mmCIF file of C-alpha atoms and ligand atoms in Angstrom:
data_model
loop_
_atom_site.group_PDB
_atom_site.id
_atom_site.type_symbol
_atom_site.label_atom_id
_atom_site.label_comp_id
_atom_site.label_asym_id
_atom_site.label_seq_id
_atom_site.Cartn_x
_atom_site.Cartn_y
_atom_site.Cartn_z
ATOM 1 C CA MET A 67 183.683 23.728 122.971
ATOM 2 C CA ASN A 68 183.464 21.313 125.841
ATOM 3 C CA HIS A 69 186.855 19.870 125.190
ATOM 4 C CA SER A 70 189.522 20.181 127.828
ATOM 5 C CA SER A 71 192.294 17.919 128.896
ATOM 6 C CA VAL A 72 193.402 15.896 131.873
ATOM 7 C CA GLU A 73 197.130 15.215 131.743
ATOM 8 C CA ASN A 74 197.149 16.147 128.069
ATOM 9 C CA HIS A 75 194.483 13.692 126.994
ATOM 10 C CA PRO A 76 191.425 15.214 125.341
ATOM 11 C CA VAL A 77 188.401 15.191 127.609
ATOM 12 C CA ILE A 78 184.744 15.771 126.803
ATOM 13 C CA LEU A 79 183.080 17.744 129.577
ATOM 14 C CA PRO A 80 179.440 18.497 130.413
ATOM 15 C CA PRO A 81 177.091 19.601 128.993
ATOM 16 C CA ALA A 82 178.293 17.793 125.830
ATOM 17 C CA MET A 83 175.859 15.499 124.031
ATOM 18 C CA LEU A 84 176.711 11.784 124.223
ATOM 19 C CA GLY A 85 175.287 9.158 121.883
ATOM 20 C CA MET A 86 173.917 5.761 122.858
ATOM 21 C CA LEU A 87 173.145 2.994 120.379
ATOM 22 C CA GLY A 88 170.368 0.954 121.912
ATOM 23 C CA GLY A 89 167.449 1.904 124.103
ATOM 24 C CA GLY A 90 167.138 -0.971 126.578
ATOM 25 C CA GLN A 91 167.619 -0.888 130.333
ATOM 26 C CA LEU A 92 171.408 -0.721 130.029
ATOM 27 C CA GLY A 93 171.002 2.377 127.883
ATOM 28 C CA ARG A 94 168.537 3.793 130.393
ATOM 29 C CA PHE A 95 170.999 3.436 133.289
ATOM 30 C CA PHE A 96 173.629 5.059 131.075
ATOM 31 C CA VAL A 97 171.299 8.026 130.476
ATOM 32 C CA VAL A 98 170.733 8.345 134.238
ATOM 33 C CA ALA A 99 174.489 8.287 134.943
ATOM 34 C CA ALA A 100 175.261 10.765 132.144
ATOM 35 C CA HIS A 101 172.495 13.119 133.310
ATOM 36 C CA GLU A 102 173.765 12.985 136.898
ATOM 37 C CA MET A 103 177.167 14.035 135.607
ATOM 38 C CA GLY A 104 175.727 16.897 133.578
ATOM 39 C CA TYR A 105 175.816 15.453 130.056
ATOM 40 C CA LEU A 106 173.012 15.315 127.506
ATOM 41 C CA VAL A 107 172.196 12.052 125.731
ATOM 42 C CA THR A 108 170.797 11.091 122.348
ATOM 43 C CA VAL A 109 169.536 7.511 122.092
ATOM 44 C CA LEU A 110 169.150 5.707 118.782
ATOM 45 C CA ASP A 111 166.691 2.807 118.939
ATOM 46 C CA PRO A 112 163.919 1.607 116.605
ATOM 47 C CA ASP A 113 161.378 1.176 119.440
ATOM 48 C CA VAL A 114 159.224 4.261 120.165
ATOM 49 C CA ASN A 115 158.794 3.070 123.745
ATOM 50 C CA SER A 116 162.385 2.066 124.438
ATOM 51 C CA PRO A 117 163.273 2.458 128.152
ATOM 52 C CA ALA A 118 166.293 4.676 127.398
ATOM 53 C CA GLY A 119 164.667 6.619 124.564
ATOM 54 C CA LYS A 120 161.896 7.700 126.916
ATOM 55 C CA ILE A 121 164.252 9.517 129.282
ATOM 56 C CA ALA A 122 166.884 10.708 126.780
ATOM 57 C CA ASP A 123 167.201 14.346 125.706
ATOM 58 C CA LEU A 124 166.673 13.178 122.152
ATOM 59 C CA HIS A 125 165.445 9.857 120.819
ATOM 60 C CA ILE A 126 166.238 9.071 117.197
ATOM 61 C CA CYS A 127 163.713 6.386 116.423
ATOM 62 C CA ALA A 128 165.387 4.451 113.599
ATOM 63 C CA ALA A 129 166.998 1.131 112.715
ATOM 64 C CA PHE A 130 170.597 0.495 113.818
ATOM 65 C CA ASP A 131 171.746 0.381 110.187
ATOM 66 C CA ASP A 132 169.884 3.513 109.035
ATOM 67 C CA LYS A 133 172.730 5.585 107.543
ATOM 68 C CA ALA A 134 170.895 8.918 107.711
ATOM 69 C CA ALA A 135 170.012 8.353 111.370
ATOM 70 C CA LEU A 136 173.577 7.277 112.167
ATOM 71 C CA ALA A 137 174.943 10.387 110.435
ATOM 72 C CA LYS A 138 172.601 12.553 112.507
ATOM 73 C CA LEU A 139 173.864 10.838 115.675
ATOM 74 C CA ALA A 140 177.503 11.254 114.648
ATOM 75 C CA ASN A 141 177.012 14.946 113.836
ATOM 76 C CA SER A 142 175.328 15.799 117.100
ATOM 77 C CA CYS A 143 177.342 13.751 119.624
ATOM 78 C CA ALA A 144 180.831 14.295 121.017
ATOM 79 C CA ALA A 145 181.258 10.532 121.531
ATOM 80 C CA ILE A 146 179.143 7.426 121.009
ATOM 81 C CA THR A 147 178.808 4.124 122.850
ATOM 82 C CA THR A 148 176.506 1.117 122.800
ATOM 83 C CA GLU A 149 174.519 -0.961 125.238
ATOM 84 C CA PHE A 150 173.664 -3.751 122.894
ATOM 85 C CA GLU A 151 176.153 -6.174 121.370
ATOM 86 C CA ASN A 152 173.960 -6.880 118.384
ATOM 87 C CA VAL A 153 174.403 -3.379 116.978
ATOM 88 C CA PRO A 154 175.944 -4.014 113.539
ATOM 89 C CA ALA A 155 179.718 -3.581 113.816
ATOM 90 C CA ASP A 156 179.490 -1.834 110.416
ATOM 91 C CA SER A 157 177.369 0.893 111.993
ATOM 92 C CA LEU A 158 180.060 1.463 114.629
ATOM 93 C CA SER A 159 182.752 1.653 111.929
ATOM 94 C CA PHE A 160 180.621 4.160 110.002
ATOM 95 C CA LEU A 161 180.216 6.347 113.116
ATOM 96 C CA ALA A 162 183.919 6.056 113.904
ATOM 97 C CA GLU A 163 184.772 7.776 110.609
ATOM 98 C CA THR A 164 183.567 11.067 112.063
ATOM 99 C CA THR A 165 183.371 10.736 115.845
ATOM 100 C CA THR A 166 184.767 8.933 118.878
ATOM 101 C CA VAL A 167 183.231 5.458 119.310
ATOM 102 C CA ARG A 168 183.889 3.314 122.383
ATOM 103 C CA PRO A 169 184.124 0.342 122.434
ATOM 104 C CA SER A 170 185.596 -0.124 118.967
ATOM 105 C CA ALA A 171 183.760 -1.839 116.119
ATOM 106 C CA TYR A 172 186.545 -4.451 116.181
ATOM 107 C CA SER A 173 185.922 -5.590 119.751
ATOM 108 C CA VAL A 174 182.142 -5.516 119.371
ATOM 109 C CA ALA A 175 182.432 -7.582 116.169
ATOM 110 C CA ILE A 176 184.386 -10.271 118.029
ATOM 111 C CA ALA A 177 182.033 -10.400 121.009
ATOM 112 C CA GLN A 178 178.848 -10.441 118.938
ATOM 113 C CA HIS A 179 179.728 -13.617 117.078
ATOM 114 C CA ARG A 180 180.147 -16.780 119.158
ATOM 115 C CA VAL A 181 182.586 -18.333 116.693
ATOM 116 C CA SER A 182 184.929 -15.338 116.540
ATOM 117 C CA GLU A 183 184.539 -14.929 120.306
ATOM 118 C CA LYS A 184 185.512 -18.542 121.059
ATOM 119 C CA ASN A 185 188.340 -18.505 118.519
ATOM 120 C CA PHE A 186 189.643 -15.247 119.956
ATOM 121 C CA LEU A 187 189.590 -16.613 123.516
ATOM 122 C CA LYS A 188 191.292 -19.831 122.479
ATOM 123 C CA GLN A 189 193.976 -18.043 120.470
ATOM 124 C CA ALA A 190 194.550 -15.684 123.388
ATOM 125 C CA GLY A 191 195.356 -18.765 125.460
ATOM 126 C CA LEU A 192 192.333 -18.357 127.715
ATOM 127 C CA PRO A 193 190.576 -21.478 129.010
ATOM 128 C CA VAL A 194 187.212 -22.252 127.339
ATOM 129 C CA ALA A 195 184.772 -25.190 127.330
ATOM 130 C CA PRO A 196 185.340 -27.786 124.568
ATOM 131 C CA TYR A 197 183.456 -26.708 121.423
ATOM 132 C CA VAL A 198 182.994 -27.436 117.738
ATOM 133 C CA VAL A 199 182.038 -24.885 115.060
ATOM 134 C CA VAL A 200 179.007 -26.047 113.072
ATOM 135 C CA ASN A 201 178.363 -24.669 109.575
ATOM 136 C CA GLN A 202 176.642 -27.720 108.119
ATOM 137 C CA VAL A 203 174.945 -30.873 109.433
ATOM 138 C CA GLU A 204 178.088 -32.890 108.668
ATOM 139 C CA ASP A 205 180.038 -30.841 111.206
ATOM 140 C CA LEU A 206 178.020 -32.315 114.099
ATOM 141 C CA PRO A 207 180.114 -34.939 115.897
ATOM 142 C CA VAL A 208 178.875 -38.555 115.845
ATOM 143 C CA ASP A 209 177.522 -40.311 118.929
ATOM 144 C CA GLY A 210 180.208 -41.448 121.302
ATOM 145 C CA SER A 211 182.012 -38.139 120.919
ATOM 146 C CA ASP A 212 183.131 -36.674 124.197
ATOM 147 C CA ILE A 213 181.192 -33.476 123.479
ATOM 148 C CA TYR A 214 177.725 -34.950 124.253
ATOM 149 C CA PRO A 215 175.587 -34.013 126.125
ATOM 150 C CA ALA A 216 176.080 -30.556 124.655
ATOM 151 C CA ILE A 217 174.477 -27.185 124.030
ATOM 152 C CA LEU A 218 173.992 -25.953 120.490
ATOM 153 C CA LYS A 219 174.216 -22.146 120.402
ATOM 154 C CA VAL A 220 173.571 -20.016 117.328
ATOM 155 C CA ALA A 221 176.584 -17.840 116.576
ATOM 156 C CA ARG A 222 174.706 -14.555 116.155
ATOM 157 C CA PHE A 223 172.003 -12.633 117.993
ATOM 158 C CA GLY A 224 171.816 -14.935 121.011
ATOM 159 C CA TYR A 225 171.150 -13.525 124.465
ATOM 160 C CA ASP A 226 169.422 -14.601 127.663
ATOM 161 C CA GLY A 227 169.520 -18.251 126.621
ATOM 162 C CA LYS A 228 167.779 -17.534 123.293
ATOM 163 C CA GLY A 229 169.006 -19.496 120.280
ATOM 164 C CA GLN A 230 170.230 -22.341 122.460
ATOM 165 C CA ALA A 231 169.233 -26.004 122.595
ATOM 166 C CA ARG A 232 170.405 -28.725 124.941
ATOM 167 C CA VAL A 233 171.141 -31.907 123.014
ATOM 168 C CA LYS A 234 172.060 -35.402 124.175
ATOM 169 C CA ASN A 235 173.294 -36.907 120.908
ATOM 170 C CA GLN A 236 173.952 -36.337 117.208
ATOM 171 C CA HIS A 237 170.323 -36.845 116.235
ATOM 172 C CA GLU A 238 169.046 -34.224 118.686
ATOM 173 C CA ALA A 239 171.832 -31.890 117.585
ATOM 174 C CA GLN A 240 170.756 -32.334 113.950
ATOM 175 C CA LEU A 241 167.132 -31.539 114.790
ATOM 176 C CA ALA A 242 168.158 -28.433 116.731
ATOM 177 C CA PHE A 243 170.477 -27.301 113.931
ATOM 178 C CA MET A 244 167.586 -27.598 111.412
ATOM 179 C CA GLN A 245 165.351 -25.693 113.810
ATOM 180 C CA PHE A 246 167.939 -22.900 113.839
ATOM 181 C CA GLU A 247 167.633 -22.925 110.016
ATOM 182 C CA ARG A 248 171.223 -24.156 109.613
ATOM 183 C CA GLU A 249 172.569 -20.866 110.917
ATOM 184 C CA GLU A 250 176.209 -21.060 111.940
ATOM 185 C CA CYS A 251 176.418 -22.495 115.469
ATOM 186 C CA VAL A 252 178.809 -23.483 118.199
ATOM 187 C CA LEU A 253 178.282 -26.901 119.778
ATOM 188 C CA GLU A 254 179.603 -26.733 123.317
ATOM 189 C CA LYS A 255 180.106 -29.513 125.825
ATOM 190 C CA MET A 256 177.502 -29.401 128.580
ATOM 191 C CA LEU A 257 179.536 -28.942 131.746
ATOM 192 C CA LYS A 258 178.736 -29.775 135.321
ATOM 193 C CA LEU A 259 179.232 -26.378 136.881
ATOM 194 C CA ASP A 260 180.349 -25.813 140.451
ATOM 195 C CA TYR A 261 179.033 -22.277 140.078
ATOM 196 C CA GLU A 262 179.273 -19.248 137.793
ATOM 197 C CA VAL A 263 181.013 -15.910 138.296
ATOM 198 C CA SER A 264 181.503 -12.750 136.275
ATOM 199 C CA VAL A 265 183.758 -9.752 136.317
ATOM 200 C CA VAL A 266 182.839 -6.305 135.037
ATOM 201 C CA LEU A 267 185.684 -3.910 134.393
ATOM 202 C CA ALA A 268 186.346 -0.590 132.732
ATOM 203 C CA ARG A 269 189.440 0.027 130.641
ATOM 204 C CA ASP A 270 190.336 3.457 129.327
ATOM 205 C CA SER A 271 192.158 4.429 126.153
ATOM 206 C CA GLN A 272 195.483 4.630 127.995
ATOM 207 C CA GLY A 273 195.096 1.080 129.252
ATOM 208 C CA ASN A 274 194.157 1.896 132.862
ATOM 209 C CA VAL A 275 191.797 -0.700 134.312
ATOM 210 C CA ALA A 276 189.250 -0.527 137.149
ATOM 211 C CA THR A 277 187.850 -3.923 138.051
ATOM 212 C CA PHE A 278 184.627 -4.377 140.004
ATOM 213 C CA PRO A 279 184.498 -7.183 142.577
ATOM 214 C CA THR A 280 183.698 -10.666 141.258
ATOM 215 C CA SER A 281 180.012 -11.545 141.225
ATOM 216 C CA GLU A 282 178.615 -15.027 141.896
ATOM 217 C CA ASN A 283 175.714 -15.666 139.527
ATOM 218 C CA SER A 284 172.883 -18.141 139.361
ATOM 219 C CA HIS A 285 170.692 -18.546 136.298
ATOM 220 C CA LEU A 286 167.179 -19.792 135.660
ATOM 221 C CA ASN A 287 166.403 -21.099 132.162
ATOM 222 C CA GLY A 288 169.625 -19.555 130.869
ATOM 223 C CA ILE A 289 168.735 -16.093 132.252
ATOM 224 C CA LEU A 290 170.568 -14.423 135.127
ATOM 225 C CA ASP A 291 168.479 -14.745 138.289
ATOM 226 C CA VAL A 292 170.622 -13.746 141.284
ATOM 227 C CA SER A 293 174.046 -12.112 141.699
ATOM 228 C CA ILE A 294 175.854 -12.210 145.055
ATOM 229 C CA VAL A 295 178.808 -9.878 145.571
ATOM 230 C CA PRO A 296 181.414 -10.509 146.838
ATOM 231 C CA ALA A 297 181.142 -14.035 145.441
ATOM 232 C CA ARG A 298 181.165 -16.848 147.975
ATOM 233 C CA GLY A 299 183.473 -19.740 147.206
ATOM 234 C CA SER A 300 187.213 -19.452 147.077
ATOM 235 C CA ASP A 301 188.933 -16.071 147.097
ATOM 236 C CA SER A 302 191.495 -17.532 144.773
ATOM 237 C CA ILE A 303 188.807 -18.219 142.125
ATOM 238 C CA SER A 304 187.474 -14.666 142.487
ATOM 239 C CA HIS A 305 190.971 -13.284 142.188
ATOM 240 C CA GLN A 306 191.852 -15.436 139.158
ATOM 241 C CA ALA A 307 188.611 -14.390 137.457
ATOM 242 C CA GLN A 308 189.686 -10.767 137.807
ATOM 243 C CA LYS A 309 193.076 -11.541 136.303
ATOM 244 C CA LEU A 310 191.529 -13.433 133.383
ATOM 245 C CA ALA A 311 188.998 -10.650 132.728
ATOM 246 C CA ILE A 312 191.850 -8.121 132.570
ATOM 247 C CA GLN A 313 193.657 -10.426 130.113
ATOM 248 C CA VAL A 314 190.543 -10.582 127.935
ATOM 249 C CA ALA A 315 190.281 -6.776 127.883
ATOM 250 C CA GLU A 316 193.969 -6.310 127.195
ATOM 251 C CA LYS A 317 194.137 -8.904 124.425
ATOM 252 C CA LEU A 318 191.134 -7.176 122.806
ATOM 253 C CA ASP A 319 192.778 -3.782 123.347
ATOM 254 C CA TYR A 320 189.371 -2.936 124.727
ATOM 255 C CA THR A 321 188.246 0.598 125.545
ATOM 256 C CA GLY A 322 185.012 0.743 127.515
ATOM 257 C CA VAL A 323 183.105 -1.356 130.037
ATOM 258 C CA ILE A 324 183.138 -5.122 129.508
ATOM 259 C CA GLY A 325 181.461 -8.020 131.320
ATOM 260 C CA VAL A 326 183.226 -11.373 131.283
ATOM 261 C CA GLU A 327 181.267 -14.489 132.293
ATOM 262 C CA PHE A 328 182.983 -17.563 133.709
ATOM 263 C CA PHE A 329 182.111 -21.145 134.511
ATOM 264 C CA VAL A 330 183.717 -22.701 137.571
ATOM 265 C CA CYS A 331 184.096 -26.367 136.733
ATOM 266 C CA ASN A 332 186.068 -28.871 138.866
ATOM 267 C CA GLY A 333 187.571 -25.931 140.699
ATOM 268 C CA GLU A 334 188.869 -24.395 137.442
ATOM 269 C CA LEU A 335 187.774 -21.251 135.633
ATOM 270 C CA LEU A 336 186.646 -21.320 132.024
ATOM 271 C CA VAL A 337 185.690 -18.166 130.138
ATOM 272 C CA ASN A 338 182.071 -18.529 128.987
ATOM 273 C CA GLU A 339 181.521 -15.316 127.045
ATOM 274 C CA MET A 340 182.077 -11.602 127.101
ATOM 275 C CA ALA A 341 179.709 -8.694 126.633
ATOM 276 C CA PRO A 342 181.148 -5.455 125.209
ATOM 277 C CA ARG A 343 179.045 -3.242 127.491
ATOM 278 C CA PRO A 344 177.901 -2.985 131.103
ATOM 279 C CA HIS A 345 176.534 -6.303 132.290
ATOM 280 C CA ASN A 346 173.429 -7.415 134.163
ATOM 281 C CA SER A 347 175.629 -8.973 136.852
ATOM 282 C CA GLY A 348 177.146 -5.514 137.377
ATOM 283 C CA HIS A 349 173.859 -3.861 138.299
ATOM 284 C CA TYR A 350 174.757 -4.192 141.969
ATOM 285 C CA THR A 351 177.394 -1.493 141.370
ATOM 286 C CA ILE A 352 174.599 1.122 141.145
ATOM 287 C CA ASP A 353 173.826 0.723 144.831
ATOM 288 C CA ALA A 354 176.961 -0.832 146.277
ATOM 289 C CA CYS A 355 179.999 0.818 144.671
ATOM 290 C CA VAL A 356 181.579 4.265 144.751
ATOM 291 C CA THR A 357 181.301 4.479 140.954
ATOM 292 C CA ASN A 358 178.787 2.333 139.115
ATOM 293 C CA GLN A 359 179.396 0.540 135.819
ATOM 294 C CA PHE A 360 177.377 3.107 133.831
ATOM 295 C CA GLU A 361 179.298 6.053 135.226
ATOM 296 C CA GLN A 362 182.480 4.197 134.236
ATOM 297 C CA GLN A 363 181.040 3.884 130.724
ATOM 298 C CA VAL A 364 180.526 7.674 130.626
ATOM 299 C CA ARG A 365 184.005 8.261 132.044
ATOM 300 C CA VAL A 366 185.722 6.042 129.467
ATOM 301 C CA MET A 367 183.939 7.542 126.460
ATOM 302 C CA THR A 368 184.546 11.111 127.588
ATOM 303 C CA GLY A 369 188.206 10.522 128.424
ATOM 304 C CA LEU A 370 187.720 11.237 132.135
ATOM 305 C CA PRO A 371 189.805 9.216 134.597
ATOM 306 C CA LEU A 372 188.123 6.001 135.793
ATOM 307 C CA GLY A 373 186.237 6.315 139.070
ATOM 308 C CA SER A 374 186.882 4.174 142.118
ATOM 309 C CA SER A 375 185.225 0.786 141.702
ATOM 310 C CA ARG A 376 185.394 0.069 145.433
ATOM 311 C CA GLN A 377 182.371 -1.773 146.821
ATOM 312 C CA HIS A 378 181.112 -0.148 150.022
ATOM 313 C CA SER A 379 178.442 -2.765 150.920
ATOM 314 C CA PRO A 380 177.896 -6.446 150.271
ATOM 315 C CA ALA A 381 175.048 -6.745 147.766
ATOM 316 C CA VAL A 382 172.572 -9.228 146.332
ATOM 317 C CA MET A 383 170.844 -8.427 143.051
ATOM 318 C CA VAL A 384 167.700 -10.228 141.928
ATOM 319 C CA ASN A 385 166.291 -9.920 138.394
ATOM 320 C CA ILE A 386 162.580 -9.282 137.918
ATOM 321 C CA LEU A 387 161.261 -10.990 134.793
ATOM 322 C CA GLY A 388 157.873 -10.561 133.127
ATOM 323 C CA ASP A 389 156.787 -13.986 134.434
ATOM 324 C CA ILE A 390 155.675 -12.564 137.789
ATOM 325 C CA TRP A 391 153.010 -10.235 136.376
ATOM 326 C CA PRO A 392 149.701 -11.931 137.238
ATOM 327 C CA LEU A 393 147.118 -12.253 134.489
ATOM 328 C CA ASP A 394 143.671 -10.823 135.164
ATOM 329 C CA VAL A 395 141.779 -13.585 133.361
ATOM 330 C CA GLU A 396 138.433 -11.780 133.406
ATOM 331 C CA ASN A 397 139.734 -8.612 131.752
ATOM 332 C CA GLN A 398 142.497 -10.319 129.790
ATOM 333 C CA SER A 399 144.926 -7.766 131.189
ATOM 334 C CA GLN A 400 148.035 -7.804 133.340
ATOM 335 C CA LEU A 401 147.950 -7.019 137.037
ATOM 336 C CA GLU A 402 150.952 -5.677 138.919
ATOM 337 C CA PRO A 403 153.141 -7.805 141.185
ATOM 338 C CA ALA A 404 152.789 -7.178 144.944
ATOM 339 C CA TRP A 405 155.483 -4.476 145.065
ATOM 340 C CA GLN A 406 154.671 -3.582 148.675
ATOM 341 C CA HIS A 407 156.573 -6.734 149.755
ATOM 342 C CA ALA A 408 159.717 -5.335 148.176
ATOM 343 C CA PHE A 409 159.334 -1.756 149.355
ATOM 344 C CA ALA A 410 158.755 -2.951 152.924
ATOM 345 C CA ASN A 411 162.475 -3.801 153.041
ATOM 346 C CA THR A 412 164.475 -0.726 154.020
ATOM 347 C CA GLN A 413 167.754 -2.109 152.644
ATOM 348 C CA LEU A 414 166.297 -2.743 149.189
ATOM 349 C CA LYS A 415 166.869 -0.571 146.140
ATOM 350 C CA MET A 416 164.230 -1.045 143.433
ATOM 351 C CA HIS A 417 164.866 -0.494 139.736
ATOM 352 C CA LEU A 418 161.963 -0.937 137.316
ATOM 353 C CA TYR A 419 162.740 -0.253 133.672
ATOM 354 C CA GLY A 420 159.448 1.264 132.517
ATOM 355 C CA LYS A 421 158.680 -1.455 129.950
ATOM 356 C CA GLN A 422 155.007 -1.440 129.032
ATOM 357 C CA GLN A 423 154.445 -5.093 128.279
ATOM 358 C CA ALA A 424 155.498 -7.860 130.650
ATOM 359 C CA ARG A 425 156.413 -11.046 128.805
ATOM 360 C CA SER A 426 157.799 -14.329 130.026
ATOM 361 C CA GLY A 427 161.603 -14.145 130.192
ATOM 362 C CA ARG A 428 161.644 -10.369 129.571
ATOM 363 C CA LYS A 429 163.799 -8.373 131.977
ATOM 364 C CA MET A 430 161.421 -5.827 133.537
ATOM 365 C CA GLY A 431 163.539 -4.665 136.462
ATOM 366 C CA HIS A 432 165.786 -5.775 139.284
ATOM 367 C CA PHE A 433 166.309 -5.048 142.942
ATOM 368 C CA THR A 434 169.442 -4.979 145.042
ATOM 369 C CA VAL A 435 169.590 -5.580 148.774
ATOM 370 C CA ILE A 436 172.638 -4.118 150.475
ATOM 371 C CA ASN A 437 173.714 -4.894 154.017
ATOM 372 C CA VAL A 438 176.817 -4.776 156.171
ATOM 373 C CA SER A 439 176.616 -8.572 156.210
ATOM 374 C CA ARG A 440 176.559 -10.573 152.970
ATOM 375 C CA ASP A 441 174.677 -13.442 154.609
ATOM 376 C CA GLU A 442 172.007 -11.054 155.846
ATOM 377 C CA ALA A 443 171.738 -9.461 152.370
ATOM 378 C CA ILE A 444 171.273 -12.954 150.875
ATOM 379 C CA LYS A 445 168.621 -13.852 153.439
ATOM 380 C CA GLN A 446 166.635 -10.665 152.886
ATOM 381 C CA ALA A 447 166.937 -10.729 149.086
ATOM 382 C CA MET A 448 165.759 -14.338 148.973
ATOM 383 C CA GLN A 449 162.815 -13.490 151.208
ATOM 384 C CA VAL A 450 161.673 -10.671 148.902
ATOM 385 C CA ARG A 451 162.339 -12.867 145.864
ATOM 386 C CA ALA A 452 159.997 -15.479 147.305
ATOM 387 C CA ASP A 453 157.396 -12.851 148.310
ATOM 388 C CA LEU A 454 157.346 -11.566 144.736
ATOM 389 C CA ASN A 455 156.904 -15.117 143.465
ATOM 390 C CA ILE A 456 160.131 -15.067 141.483
ATOM 391 C CA GLY A 457 161.331 -18.421 140.180
ATOM 392 C CA ASN A 458 158.100 -20.318 140.785
HETATM 393 P P1 ADP B 537 173.641 -16.020 126.823
HETATM 394 O O1 ADP B 537 174.319 -15.282 125.711
HETATM 395 O O2 ADP B 537 172.212 -16.268 126.555
HETATM 396 O O3 ADP B 537 173.935 -15.442 128.182
HETATM 397 P P2 ADP B 537 175.332 -18.256 127.679
HETATM 398 O O4 ADP B 537 176.201 -19.016 126.746
HETATM 399 O O5 ADP B 537 175.985 -17.380 128.673
HETATM 400 O O6 ADP B 537 174.288 -17.461 126.756
HETATM 401 O O7 ADP B 537 174.389 -19.302 128.421
HETATM 402 C C1 ADP B 537 173.463 -18.911 129.398
HETATM 403 C C2 ADP B 537 173.594 -19.814 130.606
HETATM 404 O O8 ADP B 537 173.353 -21.195 130.254
HETATM 405 C C3 ADP B 537 174.968 -19.827 131.254
HETATM 406 O O9 ADP B 537 175.167 -18.726 132.115
HETATM 407 C C4 ADP B 537 174.937 -21.174 131.990
HETATM 408 O O10 ADP B 537 174.150 -21.095 133.172
HETATM 409 C C5 ADP B 537 174.210 -22.066 131.010
HETATM 410 N N1 ADP B 537 175.200 -22.692 130.099
HETATM 411 C C6 ADP B 537 175.631 -22.206 128.920
HETATM 412 N N2 ADP B 537 176.567 -22.998 128.359
HETATM 413 C C7 ADP B 537 176.759 -24.014 129.219
HETATM 414 C C8 ADP B 537 177.624 -25.176 129.225
HETATM 415 N N3 ADP B 537 178.447 -25.440 128.210
HETATM 416 N N4 ADP B 537 177.539 -26.014 130.283
HETATM 417 C C9 ADP B 537 176.682 -25.777 131.318
HETATM 418 N N5 ADP B 537 175.855 -24.709 131.361
HETATM 419 C C10 ADP B 537 175.884 -23.820 130.338
HETATM 420 MG MG1 MG B 538 175.689 -15.409 129.163
#
């Protein structure tokens, strides 16, 4: 068997088969990292063309709650992880009956539901934006309440700004709540943000933590646009964000890679949300750190020691969304963006996810510019971003 031990803890070594629930780009980067390290990977995802499924050793094309498919995954993999917080927590519990699952169903269940997430953060004594839980129309605060203007966010299945509505008053909140078919929601005060940061960290089953440097993030239409690392702004904010992210992971007794998003508001940090998986704002680690966030994910699930998370170069990551694919009106088909602008930059690392259909708001790829100078990396990344027509 491929089991060995480092300091008496069981370790899964290559060429063991690892399981990944979810076939998106995060799963794809996981497959790349696992392959580099000598492991095999089985991906479970319902999409025949999923980015990770296409490069995995085995793709089980089935729904995330398909018991037979889950049993097949559990039987063939030495350990299983996920890239997608909307995997049913029940499926993780089912897998955990027979194999190692990291992160736990418990922590994924908390992070995948905005109400349990907010309540957890609040009970853990972590600072969050003012919010109200909305189960019925009557729960929406009346006009004059301090919470307006606010953002109504559905509790489940939200990501990339989906399932969110900005509302100025009770009436608008009611309309939005109806539009969300009275699904359980969180109504959150709309804050004036100084800026946003995030921290990605890995925590192993013995409680060791490796924190990546704090990323400064800007969003467009609720979707991450640019990450600058190290974050500009005060070092004290970056440092506090790291401490808070570690608290989040410890209070969750988290095992795996987690991304914690923060608002900086009036010079204070508030925890926005957490993602129980590698995070888009941690993509810079692929090109700018000794160990990237996906290798850390492999290391945690296999029981290997965490790798060094040291950043060797300042980095700027820019997301590439489906919006920049030009439409060929005559042939009703999609043309390709002018990639030559990006590849002309010798400090740029391109990552396209192999998705067949470009759609507005869909994450199709990203690029990272690294440089000895952060300011120079920002300048160059912004130039390529403009050349590719991103954000117009
Ligand atoms: P998602 O799960 O889609 O990432 P978030 O709650 O993180 O949802 O919201 C996406 C983005 O929308 C945030 O990163 C931030 O830019 C903006 N946003 C969300 N909530 C607030 C708020 N209460 N005040 C100001 N901006 C917000
Ligand atoms: Mg978010």
